[in-house]
PDB file of C-alpha atoms in Angstrom:
ATOM      1  CA  UNK A   1       1.337  -8.302  21.379  1.00 46.00           C
ATOM      2  CA  UNK A   2       2.289  -5.780  18.696  1.00 52.00           C
ATOM      3  CA  UNK A   3      -0.317  -3.347  20.043  1.00 50.00           C
ATOM      4  CA  UNK A   4       1.313  -3.398  23.480  1.00 59.00           C
ATOM      5  CA  UNK A   5       4.837  -3.191  22.123  1.00 61.00           C
ATOM      6  CA  UNK A   6       4.116  -0.419  19.609  1.00 62.00           C
ATOM      7  CA  UNK A   7       1.036   1.494  20.817  1.00 66.00           C
ATOM      8  CA  UNK A   8       1.335   4.061  18.025  1.00 72.00           C
ATOM      9  CA  UNK A   9       1.327   1.443  15.228  1.00 74.00           C
ATOM     10  CA  UNK A  10      -2.359   1.900  14.389  1.00 78.00           C
ATOM     11  CA  UNK A  11      -1.951   5.684  14.144  1.00 80.00           C
ATOM     12  CA  UNK A  12       1.101   5.329  11.877  1.00 78.00           C
ATOM     13  CA  UNK A  13      -0.693   2.896   9.575  1.00 81.00           C
ATOM     14  CA  UNK A  14      -3.812   5.106   9.421  1.00 83.00           C
ATOM     15  CA  UNK A  15      -1.643   8.128   8.663  1.00 81.00           C
ATOM     16  CA  UNK A  16       0.127   6.176   5.939  1.00 79.00           C
ATOM     17  CA  UNK A  17      -3.190   5.169   4.361  1.00 84.00           C
ATOM     18  CA  UNK A  18      -4.454   8.771   4.491  1.00 85.00           C
ATOM     19  CA  UNK A  19      -1.229  10.076   2.934  1.00 79.00           C
ATOM     20  CA  UNK A  20      -1.331   7.409   0.206  1.00 79.00           C
ATOM     21  CA  UNK A  21      -4.942   8.368  -0.529  1.00 84.00           C
ATOM     22  CA  UNK A  22      -3.981  12.033  -0.790  1.00 81.00           C
ATOM     23  CA  UNK A  23      -1.099  11.214  -3.149  1.00 73.00           C
ATOM     24  CA  UNK A  24      -3.385   9.085  -5.306  1.00 78.00           C
ATOM     25  CA  UNK A  25      -5.949  11.897  -5.459  1.00 81.00           C
ATOM     26  CA  UNK A  26      -3.219  14.402  -6.310  1.00 75.00           C
ATOM     27  CA  UNK A  27      -1.908  12.189  -9.122  1.00 72.00           C
ATOM     28  CA  UNK A  28      -5.376  11.606 -10.535  1.00 81.00           C
ATOM     29  CA  UNK A  29      -6.082  15.335 -10.545  1.00 78.00           C
ATOM     30  CA  UNK A  30      -2.658  16.145 -12.036  1.00 75.00           C
ATOM     31  CA  UNK A  31      -1.424  18.163  -9.048  1.00 70.00           C
ATOM     32  CA  UNK A  32       2.367  18.546  -8.895  1.00 68.00           C
ATOM     33  CA  UNK A  33       4.526  18.323  -5.790  1.00 71.00           C
ATOM     34  CA  UNK A  34       3.388  21.095  -3.411  1.00 67.00           C
ATOM     35  CA  UNK A  35       6.981  22.135  -2.612  1.00 73.00           C
ATOM     36  CA  UNK A  36       7.816  22.340  -6.312  1.00 74.00           C
ATOM     37  CA  UNK A  37       4.590  24.192  -7.015  1.00 72.00           C
ATOM     38  CA  UNK A  38       5.291  26.791  -4.299  1.00 73.00           C
ATOM     39  CA  UNK A  39       9.029  27.305  -4.823  1.00 76.00           C
ATOM     40  CA  UNK A  40       9.834  26.099  -8.334  1.00 75.00           C
ATOM     41  CA  UNK A  41      12.619  23.947  -6.846  1.00 72.00           C
ATOM     42  CA  UNK A  42      12.410  20.143  -6.602  1.00 70.00           C
ATOM     43  CA  UNK A  43      12.103  18.976  -3.003  1.00 72.00           C
ATOM     44  CA  UNK A  44      14.514  16.437  -1.469  1.00 72.00           C
ATOM     45  CA  UNK A  45      11.943  13.716  -2.134  1.00 75.00           C
ATOM     46  CA  UNK A  46      11.293  14.532  -5.809  1.00 77.00           C
ATOM     47  CA  UNK A  47      11.953  11.513  -7.974  1.00 80.00           C
ATOM     48  CA  UNK A  48      11.356   8.990  -5.197  1.00 82.00           C
ATOM     49  CA  UNK A  49       8.266   7.448  -6.807  1.00 78.00           C
ATOM     50  CA  UNK A  50       9.975   7.123 -10.175  1.00 80.00           C
ATOM     51  CA  UNK A  51      13.012   5.625  -8.436  1.00 86.00           C
ATOM     52  CA  UNK A  52      10.901   2.979  -6.694  1.00 84.00           C
ATOM     53  CA  UNK A  53       9.082   2.090  -9.901  1.00 83.00           C
ATOM     54  CA  UNK A  54      12.434   1.673 -11.672  1.00 88.00           C
ATOM     55  CA  UNK A  55      13.760  -0.338  -8.710  1.00 88.00           C
ATOM     56  CA  UNK A  56      10.781  -2.703  -8.791  1.00 88.00           C
ATOM     57  CA  UNK A  57      11.423  -3.205 -12.504  1.00 91.00           C
ATOM     58  CA  UNK A  58      15.031  -4.167 -11.711  1.00 91.00           C
ATOM     59  CA  UNK A  59      16.472  -0.999 -13.251  1.00 91.00           C
ATOM     60  CA  UNK A  60      18.716  -0.010 -10.334  1.00 89.00           C
ATOM     61  CA  UNK A  61      20.840   2.383 -12.398  1.00 89.00           C
ATOM     62  CA  UNK A  62      17.734   4.332 -13.387  1.00 88.00           C
ATOM     63  CA  UNK A  63      16.465   4.193  -9.790  1.00 87.00           C
ATOM     64  CA  UNK A  64      19.669   5.771  -8.497  1.00 84.00           C
ATOM     65  CA  UNK A  65      19.503   8.379 -11.272  1.00 84.00           C
ATOM     66  CA  UNK A  66      15.962   9.382 -10.284  1.00 83.00           C
ATOM     67  CA  UNK A  67      16.755   9.563  -6.570  1.00 82.00           C
ATOM     68  CA  UNK A  68      20.062   8.371  -5.090  1.00 82.00           C
ATOM     69  CA  UNK A  69      18.510   7.826  -1.653  1.00 83.00           C
ATOM     70  CA  UNK A  70      15.480   5.763  -2.721  1.00 85.00           C
ATOM     71  CA  UNK A  71      16.736   2.807  -0.679  1.00 85.00           C
ATOM     72  CA  UNK A  72      16.479   4.814   2.560  1.00 83.00           C
ATOM     73  CA  UNK A  73      12.673   5.025   2.507  1.00 82.00           C
ATOM     74  CA  UNK A  74      12.066   1.550   4.009  1.00 83.00           C
ATOM     75  CA  UNK A  75      14.649   2.222   6.720  1.00 82.00           C
ATOM     76  CA  UNK A  76      13.026   5.519   7.675  1.00 79.00           C
ATOM     77  CA  UNK A  77       9.571   3.953   7.607  1.00 78.00           C
ATOM     78  CA  UNK A  78      10.849   1.086   9.768  1.00 79.00           C
ATOM     79  CA  UNK A  79      12.132   3.633  12.282  1.00 77.00           C
ATOM     80  CA  UNK A  80       8.716   5.283  12.249  1.00 74.00           C
ATOM     81  CA  UNK A  81       6.858   1.997  12.708  1.00 77.00           C
ATOM     82  CA  UNK A  82       9.076   0.816  15.544  1.00 77.00           C
ATOM     83  CA  UNK A  83       9.136   4.211  17.292  1.00 72.00           C
ATOM     84  CA  UNK A  84      12.877   4.547  16.719  1.00 70.00           C
ATOM     85  CA  UNK A  85      13.792   1.067  17.961  1.00 76.00           C
ATOM     86  CA  UNK A  86      14.730  -0.436  14.605  1.00 76.00           C
ATOM     87  CA  UNK A  87      18.188  -1.690  15.596  1.00 80.00           C
ATOM     88  CA  UNK A  88      17.362  -2.303  19.253  1.00 79.00           C
ATOM     89  CA  UNK A  89      20.029   0.035  20.627  1.00 82.00           C
ATOM     90  CA  UNK A  90      19.139   3.661  21.276  1.00 81.00           C
ATOM     91  CA  UNK A  91      22.535   5.012  20.248  1.00 84.00           C
ATOM     92  CA  UNK A  92      22.629   2.963  17.036  1.00 85.00           C
ATOM     93  CA  UNK A  93      19.101   4.021  16.088  1.00 82.00           C
ATOM     94  CA  UNK A  94      19.937   7.672  16.665  1.00 83.00           C
ATOM     95  CA  UNK A  95      23.123   7.438  14.585  1.00 88.00           C
ATOM     96  CA  UNK A  96      21.268   5.681  11.747  1.00 85.00           C
ATOM     97  CA  UNK A  97      18.441   8.208  11.752  1.00 82.00           C
ATOM     98  CA  UNK A  98      20.888  11.120  11.965  1.00 86.00           C
ATOM     99  CA  UNK A  99      22.914   9.834   9.016  1.00 88.00           C
ATOM    100  CA  UNK A 100      19.819   9.298   6.870  1.00 84.00           C
ATOM    101  CA  UNK A 101      18.415  12.731   7.671  1.00 83.00           C
ATOM    102  CA  UNK A 102      21.815  14.334   7.016  1.00 87.00           C
ATOM    103  CA  UNK A 103      21.964  12.585   3.630  1.00 84.00           C
ATOM    104  CA  UNK A 104      18.530  13.969   2.734  1.00 78.00           C
ATOM    105  CA  UNK A 105      19.639  17.409   3.906  1.00 79.00           C
ATOM    106  CA  UNK A 106      22.747  17.339   1.719  1.00 81.00           C
ATOM    107  CA  UNK A 107      20.732  16.122  -1.265  1.00 76.00           C
ATOM    108  CA  UNK A 108      18.072  18.786  -0.673  1.00 72.00           C
ATOM    109  CA  UNK A 109      20.652  21.564  -0.326  1.00 76.00           C
ATOM    110  CA  UNK A 110      22.416  20.298  -3.428  1.00 74.00           C
ATOM    111  CA  UNK A 111      19.212  20.341  -5.446  1.00 69.00           C
ATOM    112  CA  UNK A 112      18.517  23.905  -4.354  1.00 69.00           C
ATOM    113  CA  UNK A 113      22.056  25.247  -4.807  1.00 73.00           C
ATOM    114  CA  UNK A 114      23.468  23.131  -7.670  1.00 69.00           C
ATOM    115  CA  UNK A 115      21.294  23.164 -10.810  1.00 65.00           C
ATOM    116  CA  UNK A 116      23.031  20.025 -12.147  1.00 61.00           C
ATOM    117  CA  UNK A 117      21.494  18.023  -9.264  1.00 58.00           C
ATOM    118  CA  UNK A 118      17.956  18.994 -10.245  1.00 59.00           C
ATOM    119  CA  UNK A 119      15.881  16.336 -11.897  1.00 56.00           C
ATOM    120  CA  UNK A 120      13.930  17.065 -15.051  1.00 55.00           C
ATOM    121  CA  UNK A 121      10.228  17.218 -14.215  1.00 51.00           C
ATOM    122  CA  UNK A 122       8.422  14.515 -16.146  1.00 47.00           C
TER     123      UNK A 122
END
């Protein structure tokens, strides 16, 4: 039933596994974030892993300090898995996705333009 309802689900899950494998390989080899490596500026996603680790430990203050939008990752992934039909209404899904992407854009621009928003690289 899920295969008929979401025909792209297998491709999304395979892509997720491949990306997770790449990240694991990068961590094991000590490679930094590619965006940071190329530009010297933390990307809008920098700190997300540390934020999730702190969140799983119950340290929500630290999680928000590492990345204030860490809680948006499951929502965005849910939109990806359901092909943009997370809330069941096209207009509501588009507004939700637009707001989340705008928040990441503001955070990314802030990290580039405002040095105080940059996270220390650990």
